Amino acid sequence: MSIKLNDKYVKNFITDTEIEAYREKVVETDKMLRNKTGKGSDFLGWMTASCAYDKDEYARLQAAAEKIKKSCDVFIVIGIGGSYLGSRAVIELVKSPRYNSMKKDTPDIYFSGCNISATDMRELLALCEGRDVCINVISKSGTTTEPSIAFRIFRQYLEDRYGKEGSKDRIFITTDRARGVLKPLATREGYETFTVPDDMGGRYSVLSPVGLLPIAVAGIDIMELLSGCEEARVALSTADIDKNDAYRYAVIRNILLEKGKGIEVLVGYEPSFQMFSEWWKQLFGESEGKDGKGIYPASVIFSTDLHSLGQYIQEGQRQLFETVLSLESADDDLSVPDDAENIDGLNFVSGKSLYEVNQTAMRATILAHVDGGVPNLVLEAKDRTAKTVGYLIYFFWISCAMSGYLLGVNPFDQPGVEAYKKNMFALLGKPGYEAMAEELNAKLQ
Amino acid sequence: MSIKLNDKYVKNFITDTEIEAYREKVVETDKMLRNKTGKGSDFLGWMTASCAYDKDEYARLQAAAEKIKKSCDVFIVIGIGGSYLGSRAVIELVKSPRYNSMKKDTPDIYFSGCNISATDMRELLALCEGRDVCINVISKSGTTTEPSIAFRIFRQYLEDRYGKEGSKDRIFITTDRARGVLKPLATREGYETFTVPDDMGGRYSVLSPVGLLPIAVAGIDIMELLSGCEEARVALSTADIDKNDAYRYAVIRNILLEKGKGIEVLVGYEPSFQMFSEWWKQLFGESEGKDGKGIYPASVIFSTDLHSLGQYIQEGQRQLFETVLSLESADDDLSVPDDAENIDGLNFVSGKSLYEVNQTAMRATILAHVDGGVPNLVLEAKDRTAKTVGYLIYFFWISCAMSGYLLGVNPFDQPGVEAYKKNMFALLGKPGYEAMAEELNAKLQ
């Protein structure tokens, strides 16, 4: 198995009996999930479709990625939330957080439409100067404020530069197959389109065209990614909490929450885990944070943040637990050089590999934090290849579905995301929101 | 004043009487702080020295920065925790998180020695290929594991490339003025050195040479930064909570903690706030997270994360409050283009500036989150110039000192950071740790 749960470092905090008490509930919930009888069951497409993606569209997507690689130096991906987090997470984890700075034969990839910053937009436009540009707009409805504004700006930019005709081969749209405003526009203008599936929410969409087109442009083997997902689907199809580590993880985090651990800190020992942690935060935060419930998902990169949040985790308010992502093999490695003078006193690690030192730091930290009263779960990942990452994605998906149901919420909706949007429309003067605007403006005085 | 606290959005959650109850305690604590009679008072150098940095060393530092700018394309800053977070935060906030990608007449700046990743190190070495390199090693003791390993590697790299003689003008050391192992080495080898002051911890050191050298290399006016700090020092020298917004912020966050708000989410509406938030996390997390106490410091960038953690903040477990950094003026700006066809239905914002839309999103979100049961504090920053950032840094410093004392902890130590280090030394086979190693290895079985 590509991902294994090591739960020995929670044994001081929870008992086997407490885990056992969930056994039946997990079996029932698994049934509900697979029979699609639970809340939000219209959004379970990721359980099967993600691992076995539509063959024709897949071939077309690969071809589009090749075309993009050939025709541009800068690829701008326009989307917000699940429309960008998944692909950015996979690119940075499998390739590098410094993907754009490294030598490569694939285009630089920048993400836009995921904020309303003028500074960010100006910088992106400056980065396009003198270099060929393609864009991928990812939006189901085509009306979400942030990506819509970015699309207005970049569409105008491309048409100014390449003309209407020249732009049409540079604009790729990932959207609803029928509804929404982008499909008709694309048809009329001749933009190539890909499908945002109906039956999966944004946070479950990275292995659909939403994530796969940018991932393929980055030169990552998307077949490998999908095969890892399929491997996980098979491996995690049992409802037995002794055999299904994703379900066991879901159970343990619910028990820890019941015991007052309201924060889960996802820990990586490689900088490349940072954006993956952001993807994970959306997955769990958006799935479980409702009805006044849920664990707050946070993240750190160690040993970096051992010199920052480390103090808090070791000795602060005992309201948290950690889930550690351990890489069980080194892809890159380097040795610590010896120093004949031993100025820094570190010759006891001379010749040791950095990977080994890093893994030792991990084990040392787990023991220290457990001693300090922080339950630690360890997810042991074989490596950070596309295949393992595909496995890890499905692992977290199914775990999150189970965890949300055990918590008693609908893990597949996100009703709270609308609140700020409505207020924003009112304050921006959208027609129809006049009464609301008046009320809000009074509150702002 | 460059930073103003707007606390109207906590009025639903706390009363004036609750704030008033702290008035006397703040006056007493302020006295203790300024008379240096509290815990950790050996580390109060930042209160005065940071704003009025040693003139001679300052001139030498400016000259070194100019020399570095001329003699390299890549500047590698080696340090961990407070030795890198402050300078990186200021560079990304004042310049850009994409500083390295943007066209400029200053060197690229990369941070090393703040993790144990072989992948990260290999990438940095690759980025140095064919480009001239200088390094700045920042370590008080010179024996911290992460930066020491990085220094071993980069020192060897420079000597292989430039020879021992050629390297000596490319290595800059920021360390203790007398103790530690780096000062004697530097003297012998002829490396230029700068001082890590004795009387300030890492998280209070960004306005000392620790942070100022990399910040100056990035082309930021460090006089402006220091003058902002000085402005704050004067403005925030009163103990009256009606006049000292930093103290008022400290009081309110302690009241919120007492009411069960164990997480503070720092919110920025510009991507450039991300690393600044990491600096802030170290400051508050390390200062307050001890004795089983303290608020967990978290951060988000909006509107980006409104489509990720937004759901949780709006409707999840009510254990958090937000502190919003509002930029009160636009430095860059752009208008939303009009679309004659109004395909996305957004013509009601056509012609509006992105800055205005972004600020409206902020106000909309504050109202939505307050309605959802999340207290919101707003820190209104004039802009993100070096001067205002200098002010903001001092604002958070003095606020954190007051907050930690009100909480009843020593805000200036970090005893918990040693726990993982000891374990790591034992597991790595450091002489003298044999018994401990045996014990730890038994726990890992």
Short mmCIF file of C-alpha atoms in Angstrom, two decimals, chain A:
data_model
loop_
_atom_site.label_atom_id
_atom_site.label_comp_id
_atom_site.label_asym_id
_atom_site.label_seq_id
_atom_site.Cartn_x
_atom_site.Cartn_y
_atom_site.Cartn_z
CA MET A 1 0.00 0.00 0.00
CA SER A 2 1.28 3.45 -0.92
CA ILE A 3 0.00 5.09 2.28
CA LYS A 4 0.04 3.45 5.70
CA LEU A 5 -1.36 4.84 8.93
CA ASN A 6 0.89 4.46 11.95
CA ASP A 7 -1.24 5.18 15.01
CA LYS A 8 1.10 4.05 17.76
CA TYR A 9 1.73 7.62 18.85
CA VAL A 10 -1.89 8.21 19.81
CA LYS A 11 -1.98 5.21 22.16
CA ASN A 12 -1.22 7.43 25.18
CA PHE A 13 -4.28 9.49 24.39
CA ILE A 14 -7.01 7.13 23.20
CA THR A 15 -7.86 3.50 23.93
CA ASP A 16 -8.60 0.58 21.64
CA THR A 17 -12.03 0.43 23.24
CA GLU A 18 -12.75 3.95 22.10
CA ILE A 19 -11.79 3.03 18.55
CA GLU A 20 -13.71 -0.23 18.76
CA ALA A 21 -16.86 1.67 19.72
CA TYR A 22 -16.89 3.13 16.20
CA ARG A 23 -16.63 -0.20 14.37
CA GLU A 24 -20.29 -0.69 13.63
CA LYS A 25 -20.95 2.94 12.90
CA VAL A 26 -18.22 2.87 10.28
CA VAL A 27 -19.74 -0.19 8.62
CA GLU A 28 -23.15 1.49 8.49
CA THR A 29 -21.71 4.76 7.25
CA ASP A 30 -19.72 2.97 4.57
CA LYS A 31 -22.94 1.34 3.41
CA MET A 32 -24.67 4.69 3.33
CA LEU A 33 -21.79 6.19 1.38
CA ARG A 34 -21.61 3.44 -1.20
CA ASN A 35 -25.37 3.13 -1.58
CA LYS A 36 -25.55 6.89 -1.96
CA THR A 37 -28.20 7.28 0.71
CA GLY A 38 -26.46 9.90 2.85
CA LYS A 39 -26.55 13.67 2.69
CA GLY A 40 -24.92 15.22 -0.36
CA SER A 41 -24.92 11.93 -2.26
CA ASP A 42 -25.27 13.74 -5.58
CA PHE A 43 -21.59 14.61 -5.21
CA LEU A 44 -20.00 11.18 -5.05
CA GLY A 45 -18.61 11.08 -8.58
CA TRP A 46 -15.05 11.20 -7.25
CA MET A 47 -15.51 7.73 -5.73
CA THR A 48 -15.40 6.08 -9.10
CA ALA A 49 -15.15 8.51 -11.98
CA SER A 50 -11.96 10.17 -10.75
CA CYS A 51 -9.98 6.99 -11.04
CA ALA A 52 -11.33 6.02 -14.43
CA TYR A 53 -11.66 9.23 -16.32
CA ASP A 54 -13.51 9.45 -19.66
CA LYS A 55 -11.11 8.02 -22.28
CA ASP A 56 -11.99 10.31 -25.17
CA GLU A 57 -11.79 13.50 -23.17
CA TYR A 58 -8.57 12.21 -21.63
CA ALA A 59 -6.91 11.83 -25.03
CA ARG A 60 -8.12 15.28 -26.05
CA LEU A 61 -6.78 16.73 -22.80
CA GLN A 62 -3.36 15.18 -23.36
CA ALA A 63 -3.30 16.61 -26.86
CA ALA A 64 -4.29 20.04 -25.57
CA ALA A 65 -1.51 19.87 -22.98
CA GLU A 66 1.02 19.09 -25.73
CA LYS A 67 -0.27 21.98 -27.80
CA ILE A 68 -0.04 24.36 -24.82
CA LYS A 69 3.51 23.22 -24.07
CA LYS A 70 4.50 24.01 -27.64
CA SER A 71 2.70 27.31 -28.04
CA CYS A 72 3.49 29.20 -24.86
CA ASP A 73 6.13 30.11 -22.28
CA VAL A 74 3.61 31.19 -19.68
CA PHE A 75 0.43 29.30 -18.86
CA ILE A 76 -2.05 31.24 -16.75
CA VAL A 77 -4.56 29.11 -14.84
CA ILE A 78 -7.60 31.12 -13.79
CA GLY A 79 -9.72 29.68 -10.98
CA ILE A 80 -10.40 29.89 -7.25
CA GLY A 81 -10.78 27.34 -4.44
CA GLY A 82 -10.95 23.79 -5.75
CA SER A 83 -10.40 25.08 -9.27
CA TYR A 84 -6.76 25.85 -8.58
CA LEU A 85 -5.72 24.32 -5.25
CA GLY A 86 -5.59 20.73 -6.44
CA SER A 87 -3.47 21.26 -9.54
CA ARG A 88 -1.14 23.70 -7.78
CA ALA A 89 -0.75 21.23 -4.89
CA VAL A 90 0.11 18.33 -7.19
CA ILE A 91 2.52 20.36 -9.33
CA GLU A 92 4.41 21.65 -6.29
CA LEU A 93 4.49 18.29 -4.54
CA VAL A 94 5.50 16.14 -7.51
CA LYS A 95 7.65 18.75 -9.26
CA SER A 96 8.63 21.58 -6.91
CA PRO A 97 7.33 24.68 -5.14
CA ARG A 98 10.01 26.36 -7.28
CA TYR A 99 8.64 24.81 -10.46
CA ASN A 100 8.68 28.17 -12.27
CA SER A 101 12.29 28.95 -11.34
CA MET A 102 13.75 25.58 -12.31
CA LYS A 103 15.13 24.69 -15.76
CA LYS A 104 12.52 22.67 -17.65
CA ASP A 105 10.95 22.09 -21.05
CA THR A 106 7.42 22.94 -19.93
CA PRO A 107 5.86 26.42 -19.58
CA ASP A 108 5.91 28.49 -16.41
CA ILE A 109 2.52 28.16 -14.72
CA TYR A 110 0.93 31.02 -12.79
CA PHE A 111 -2.39 30.99 -10.98
CA SER A 112 -4.73 33.94 -11.33
CA GLY A 113 -8.36 34.71 -10.51
CA CYS A 114 -7.86 33.43 -6.97
CA ASN A 115 -7.70 36.86 -5.36
CA ILE A 116 -8.72 40.46 -6.07
CA SER A 117 -5.26 41.95 -5.80
CA ALA A 118 -4.33 44.61 -8.34
CA THR A 119 -0.68 44.16 -7.43
CA ASP A 120 -0.83 40.45 -8.15
CA MET A 121 -2.51 41.09 -11.50
CA ARG A 122 0.02 43.75 -12.52
CA GLU A 123 2.85 41.37 -11.70
CA LEU A 124 1.33 38.60 -13.80
CA LEU A 125 0.88 40.94 -16.75
CA ALA A 126 4.52 42.03 -16.38
CA LEU A 127 5.64 38.38 -16.33
CA CYS A 128 3.83 37.83 -19.64
CA GLU A 129 5.83 40.57 -21.38
CA GLY A 130 7.76 39.29 -24.34
CA ARG A 131 6.67 35.71 -23.75
CA ASP A 132 3.91 33.68 -25.36
CA VAL A 133 0.84 33.11 -23.24
CA CYS A 134 -2.02 30.60 -23.03
CA ILE A 135 -4.79 30.62 -20.45
CA ASN A 136 -7.08 28.04 -18.86
CA VAL A 137 -10.24 29.40 -17.29
CA ILE A 138 -11.75 27.00 -14.77
CA SER A 139 -15.22 27.85 -13.53
CA LYS A 140 -18.39 25.77 -13.43
CA SER A 141 -20.79 28.70 -13.63
CA GLY A 142 -18.53 31.21 -15.31
CA THR A 143 -19.88 33.91 -13.03
CA THR A 144 -17.70 33.65 -9.90
CA THR A 145 -16.35 37.14 -9.25
CA GLU A 146 -12.59 36.54 -8.91
CA PRO A 147 -11.98 34.33 -11.97
CA SER A 148 -14.46 36.33 -14.04
CA ILE A 149 -12.55 39.55 -13.45
CA ALA A 150 -9.26 37.80 -14.27
CA PHE A 151 -10.76 36.32 -17.44
CA ARG A 152 -11.99 39.77 -18.55
CA ILE A 153 -8.47 41.14 -18.14
CA PHE A 154 -6.61 38.25 -19.77
CA ARG A 155 -9.06 37.83 -22.62
CA GLN A 156 -8.64 41.49 -23.49
CA TYR A 157 -4.86 41.12 -23.08
CA LEU A 158 -4.72 38.16 -25.48
CA GLU A 159 -7.00 39.77 -28.05
CA ASP A 160 -4.92 42.96 -27.96
CA ARG A 161 -1.80 40.92 -28.51
CA TYR A 162 -2.83 38.07 -30.79
CA GLY A 163 -6.11 39.36 -32.24
CA LYS A 164 -9.44 37.58 -31.87
CA GLU A 165 -8.45 34.83 -34.27
CA GLY A 166 -5.01 34.27 -32.75
CA SER A 167 -6.43 34.17 -29.23
CA LYS A 168 -8.84 31.38 -29.89
CA ASP A 169 -6.10 28.75 -29.85
CA ARG A 170 -4.73 30.19 -26.63
CA ILE A 171 -7.86 30.07 -24.50
CA PHE A 172 -8.92 26.79 -22.89
CA ILE A 173 -12.11 26.60 -20.89
CA THR A 174 -12.94 24.05 -18.20
CA THR A 175 -16.60 24.43 -17.32
CA ASP A 176 -20.00 22.81 -16.97
CA ARG A 177 -20.89 20.60 -19.94
CA ALA A 178 -24.10 22.48 -20.64
CA ARG A 179 -25.14 24.99 -18.02
CA GLY A 180 -23.25 28.15 -17.15
CA VAL A 181 -22.18 31.01 -19.38
CA LEU A 182 -18.79 29.78 -20.57
CA LYS A 183 -19.83 26.83 -22.71
CA PRO A 184 -21.91 28.91 -25.14
CA LEU A 185 -19.18 31.54 -25.30
CA ALA A 186 -16.54 28.88 -26.03
CA THR A 187 -18.68 27.29 -28.73
CA ARG A 188 -19.22 30.61 -30.44
CA GLU A 189 -15.60 31.77 -30.17
CA GLY A 190 -14.03 28.39 -30.95
CA TYR A 191 -12.25 27.85 -27.62
CA GLU A 192 -11.51 24.25 -26.70
CA THR A 193 -13.46 23.12 -23.65
CA PHE A 194 -13.18 20.49 -20.94
CA THR A 195 -15.76 19.37 -18.45
CA VAL A 196 -16.23 20.21 -14.80
CA PRO A 197 -18.17 17.09 -13.74
CA ASP A 198 -21.62 17.56 -12.23
CA ASP A 199 -21.17 15.03 -9.49
CA MET A 200 -18.15 16.31 -7.61
CA GLY A 201 -17.51 19.52 -5.69
CA GLY A 202 -14.42 21.66 -6.24
CA ARG A 203 -12.42 20.03 -3.46
CA TYR A 204 -13.03 16.63 -5.02
CA SER A 205 -12.18 17.70 -8.56
CA VAL A 206 -8.39 17.62 -8.93
CA LEU A 207 -8.42 14.31 -10.81
CA SER A 208 -11.02 15.59 -13.29
CA PRO A 209 -10.07 17.96 -16.15
CA VAL A 210 -10.20 20.77 -13.57
CA GLY A 211 -6.85 19.67 -12.22
CA LEU A 212 -5.55 17.37 -14.93
CA LEU A 213 -5.00 19.94 -17.68
CA PRO A 214 -2.60 22.16 -15.69
CA ILE A 215 -0.97 19.06 -14.19
CA ALA A 216 -0.36 17.60 -17.64
CA VAL A 217 1.04 20.91 -18.88
CA ALA A 218 3.56 20.74 -16.01
CA GLY A 219 4.80 17.48 -17.49
CA ILE A 220 3.39 15.17 -14.83
CA ASP A 221 2.16 11.76 -15.93
CA ILE A 222 -1.56 11.96 -15.29
CA MET A 223 -2.05 8.24 -16.02
CA GLU A 224 0.20 7.52 -13.04
CA LEU A 225 -1.81 9.89 -10.89
CA LEU A 226 -5.04 8.17 -11.89
CA SER A 227 -3.60 4.70 -11.38
CA GLY A 228 -2.62 5.67 -7.82
CA CYS A 229 -6.16 6.82 -7.23
CA GLU A 230 -7.49 3.54 -8.60
CA GLU A 231 -5.10 1.57 -6.38
CA ALA A 232 -6.44 3.45 -3.37
CA ARG A 233 -10.05 2.92 -4.44
CA VAL A 234 -9.51 -0.83 -4.42
CA ALA A 235 -7.37 -0.92 -1.28
CA LEU A 236 -9.78 1.25 0.68
CA SER A 237 -13.00 -0.47 -0.32
CA THR A 238 -13.41 -2.41 2.93
CA ALA A 239 -15.39 -1.07 5.87
CA ASP A 240 -13.19 -2.85 8.40
CA ILE A 241 -11.33 -0.26 10.50
CA ASP A 242 -8.50 -2.74 11.04
CA LYS A 243 -7.91 -2.87 7.29
CA ASN A 244 -8.99 0.51 5.98
CA ASP A 245 -6.46 3.09 7.18
CA ALA A 246 -8.42 5.99 5.73
CA TYR A 247 -11.45 5.06 7.84
CA ARG A 248 -9.27 4.45 10.87
CA TYR A 249 -7.79 7.93 10.44
CA ALA A 250 -11.35 9.33 10.25
CA VAL A 251 -12.33 7.54 13.46
CA ILE A 252 -9.27 8.62 15.43
CA ARG A 253 -9.57 12.28 14.50
CA ASN A 254 -13.23 12.25 15.59
CA ILE A 255 -12.26 10.71 18.94
CA LEU A 256 -9.55 13.34 19.38
CA LEU A 257 -12.08 16.07 18.61
CA GLU A 258 -14.43 14.66 21.26
CA LYS A 259 -11.53 14.92 23.70
CA GLY A 260 -11.16 18.62 23.04
CA LYS A 261 -8.53 18.56 20.32
CA GLY A 262 -10.06 21.22 18.09
CA ILE A 263 -7.05 21.80 15.85
CA GLU A 264 -5.35 19.32 13.53
CA VAL A 265 -1.91 20.34 12.35
CA LEU A 266 -0.78 18.63 9.14
CA VAL A 267 2.99 18.28 9.26
CA GLY A 268 5.32 17.86 6.28
CA TYR A 269 9.11 17.64 6.37
CA GLU A 270 9.59 18.86 2.82
CA PRO A 271 8.77 22.39 1.59
CA SER A 272 6.96 20.75 -1.33
CA PHE A 273 4.14 19.73 1.02
CA GLN A 274 3.06 23.31 1.64
CA MET A 275 0.51 23.71 -1.14
CA PHE A 276 -0.65 20.13 -0.67
CA SER A 277 -1.46 21.11 2.91
CA GLU A 278 -3.49 24.03 1.57
CA TRP A 279 -5.47 21.60 -0.60
CA TRP A 280 -5.99 19.38 2.46
CA LYS A 281 -7.19 22.37 4.50
CA GLN A 282 -9.89 23.12 1.97
CA LEU A 283 -10.90 19.47 1.82
CA PHE A 284 -11.38 19.01 5.55
CA GLY A 285 -12.24 22.58 6.52
CA GLU A 286 -14.96 22.98 3.92
CA SER A 287 -16.32 19.45 4.39
CA GLU A 288 -16.53 19.49 8.18
CA GLY A 289 -16.65 23.13 9.28
CA LYS A 290 -20.38 23.62 9.58
CA ASP A 291 -23.25 23.47 12.08
CA GLY A 292 -20.83 24.87 14.69
CA LYS A 293 -18.72 21.74 14.38
CA GLY A 294 -15.43 20.50 13.01
CA ILE A 295 -11.68 20.44 13.56
CA TYR A 296 -9.77 23.56 12.47
CA PRO A 297 -7.21 22.38 9.86
CA ALA A 298 -3.78 24.01 10.16
CA SER A 299 -0.37 23.10 8.74
CA VAL A 300 3.35 23.49 9.28
CA ILE A 301 6.54 22.55 7.48
CA PHE A 302 9.22 21.09 9.75
CA SER A 303 11.98 21.47 10.71
CA THR A 304 11.41 25.06 9.43
CA ASP A 305 8.51 25.78 11.76
CA LEU A 306 9.97 23.93 14.74
CA HIS A 307 11.75 27.28 15.13
CA SER A 308 8.45 29.13 14.91
CA LEU A 309 5.26 27.27 15.91
CA GLY A 310 7.33 24.47 17.50
CA GLN A 311 7.27 26.15 20.91
CA TYR A 312 3.47 26.40 20.86
CA ILE A 313 3.01 22.82 19.77
CA GLN A 314 5.42 21.56 22.43
CA GLU A 315 4.06 23.55 25.38
CA GLY A 316 1.05 25.71 24.47
CA GLN A 317 -2.65 25.17 25.04
CA ARG A 318 -3.31 21.44 24.71
CA GLN A 319 -6.04 21.84 22.07
CA LEU A 320 -4.30 20.18 19.13
CA PHE A 321 -3.04 17.01 17.53
CA GLU A 322 -0.67 16.44 14.61
CA THR A 323 -0.90 14.33 11.47
CA VAL A 324 2.58 13.79 10.07
CA LEU A 325 3.22 13.03 6.40
CA SER A 326 6.33 10.87 6.33
CA LEU A 327 8.19 10.21 3.07
CA GLU A 328 9.46 6.65 3.35
CA SER A 329 12.09 6.99 0.64
CA ALA A 330 14.53 9.62 -0.56
CA ASP A 331 14.20 10.71 -4.17
CA ASP A 332 16.97 13.26 -3.97
CA ASP A 333 19.82 12.98 -1.56
CA LEU A 334 23.04 14.65 -0.49
CA SER A 335 25.57 13.95 2.26
CA VAL A 336 26.60 16.26 5.06
CA PRO A 337 30.19 17.27 4.22
CA ASP A 338 32.84 16.56 6.82
CA ASP A 339 34.72 19.49 8.35
CA ALA A 340 38.25 18.62 9.49
CA GLU A 341 38.09 21.41 12.08
CA ASN A 342 34.55 20.51 13.25
CA ILE A 343 33.83 24.18 13.91
CA ASP A 344 30.08 23.69 14.41
CA GLY A 345 30.55 20.44 16.38
CA LEU A 346 28.40 18.54 13.87
CA ASN A 347 30.93 15.96 12.72
CA PHE A 348 28.78 13.27 14.32
CA VAL A 349 26.52 13.67 11.26
CA SER A 350 29.32 13.92 8.69
CA GLY A 351 28.66 11.60 5.80
CA LYS A 352 25.05 11.01 6.84
CA SER A 353 22.48 11.68 4.17
CA LEU A 354 20.23 14.70 4.55
CA TYR A 355 17.24 12.40 4.06
CA GLU A 356 18.34 10.35 7.05
CA VAL A 357 18.92 13.44 9.19
CA ASN A 358 15.51 14.78 8.16
CA GLN A 359 13.74 11.51 9.01
CA THR A 360 15.56 11.43 12.34
CA ALA A 361 14.39 14.97 13.05
CA MET A 362 10.87 13.71 12.33
CA ARG A 363 11.10 10.80 14.75
CA ALA A 364 12.74 13.02 17.38
CA THR A 365 9.95 15.57 17.04
CA ILE A 366 7.15 13.03 17.20
CA LEU A 367 8.53 11.68 20.49
CA ALA A 368 9.03 15.20 21.87
CA HIS A 369 5.53 16.33 20.97
CA VAL A 370 3.89 13.16 22.29
CA ASP A 371 5.76 13.73 25.56
CA GLY A 372 4.43 17.28 25.52
CA GLY A 373 0.84 16.00 25.31
CA VAL A 374 0.21 16.18 21.56
CA PRO A 375 -1.28 13.05 19.95
CA ASN A 376 0.57 12.23 16.72
CA LEU A 377 -0.75 10.29 13.75
CA VAL A 378 1.74 9.33 11.07
CA LEU A 379 0.83 8.75 7.43
CA GLU A 380 3.70 6.90 5.84
CA ALA A 381 3.86 7.65 2.10
CA LYS A 382 6.03 5.47 -0.09
CA ASP A 383 7.40 8.46 -2.00
CA ARG A 384 6.14 11.58 -3.74
CA THR A 385 5.67 10.19 -7.25
CA ALA A 386 2.49 11.00 -9.14
CA LYS A 387 1.19 7.49 -8.38
CA THR A 388 1.58 7.84 -4.61
CA VAL A 389 0.13 11.34 -4.69
CA GLY A 390 -2.91 9.98 -6.56
CA TYR A 391 -3.28 7.41 -3.79
CA LEU A 392 -2.91 10.05 -1.08
CA ILE A 393 -5.58 12.22 -2.67
CA TYR A 394 -8.14 9.40 -2.70
CA PHE A 395 -7.08 8.41 0.81
CA PHE A 396 -7.93 11.88 2.12
CA TRP A 397 -11.13 12.07 0.08
CA ILE A 398 -12.66 8.88 1.39
CA SER A 399 -11.37 9.59 4.87
CA CYS A 400 -12.96 13.03 4.80
CA ALA A 401 -16.29 11.63 3.59
CA MET A 402 -16.30 9.10 6.43
CA SER A 403 -15.10 11.65 8.98
CA GLY A 404 -17.76 14.20 8.05
CA TYR A 405 -20.55 11.64 8.27
CA LEU A 406 -19.24 10.42 11.66
CA LEU A 407 -19.29 14.04 12.79
CA GLY A 408 -22.92 14.28 11.67
CA VAL A 409 -22.56 16.85 8.90
CA ASN A 410 -23.00 16.81 5.13
CA PRO A 411 -19.39 16.59 3.93
CA PHE A 412 -20.29 17.60 0.39
CA ASP A 413 -21.87 21.04 0.67
CA GLN A 414 -20.44 24.47 1.54
CA PRO A 415 -23.42 26.70 2.32
CA GLY A 416 -21.31 29.16 4.32
CA VAL A 417 -19.31 30.26 1.30
CA GLU A 418 -22.31 32.24 0.04
CA ALA A 419 -22.50 34.62 3.01
CA TYR A 420 -19.63 36.90 2.04
CA LYS A 421 -20.59 36.76 -1.63
CA LYS A 422 -24.10 38.08 -0.97
CA ASN A 423 -22.75 40.87 1.20
CA MET A 424 -20.17 41.70 -1.44
CA PHE A 425 -22.74 41.87 -4.24
CA ALA A 426 -24.86 44.17 -2.11
CA LEU A 427 -21.97 46.46 -1.21
CA LEU A 428 -20.76 46.54 -4.83
CA GLY A 429 -24.19 47.72 -5.94
CA LYS A 430 -25.44 44.65 -7.78
CA PRO A 431 -28.99 45.29 -8.97
CA GLY A 432 -31.55 43.59 -6.75
CA TYR A 433 -29.51 43.91 -3.58
CA GLU A 434 -30.47 47.50 -2.70
CA ALA A 435 -32.27 46.80 0.58
CA MET A 436 -29.48 44.57 1.79
CA ALA A 437 -26.91 47.20 0.86
CA GLU A 438 -28.66 49.77 2.98
CA GLU A 439 -28.70 47.45 5.97
CA LEU A 440 -25.02 46.53 5.60
CA ASN A 441 -23.88 50.11 5.10
CA ALA A 442 -25.58 51.02 8.36
CA LYS A 443 -23.56 48.34 10.14
CA LEU A 444 -20.33 49.71 8.64
CA GLN A 445 -20.90 53.26 9.95
#
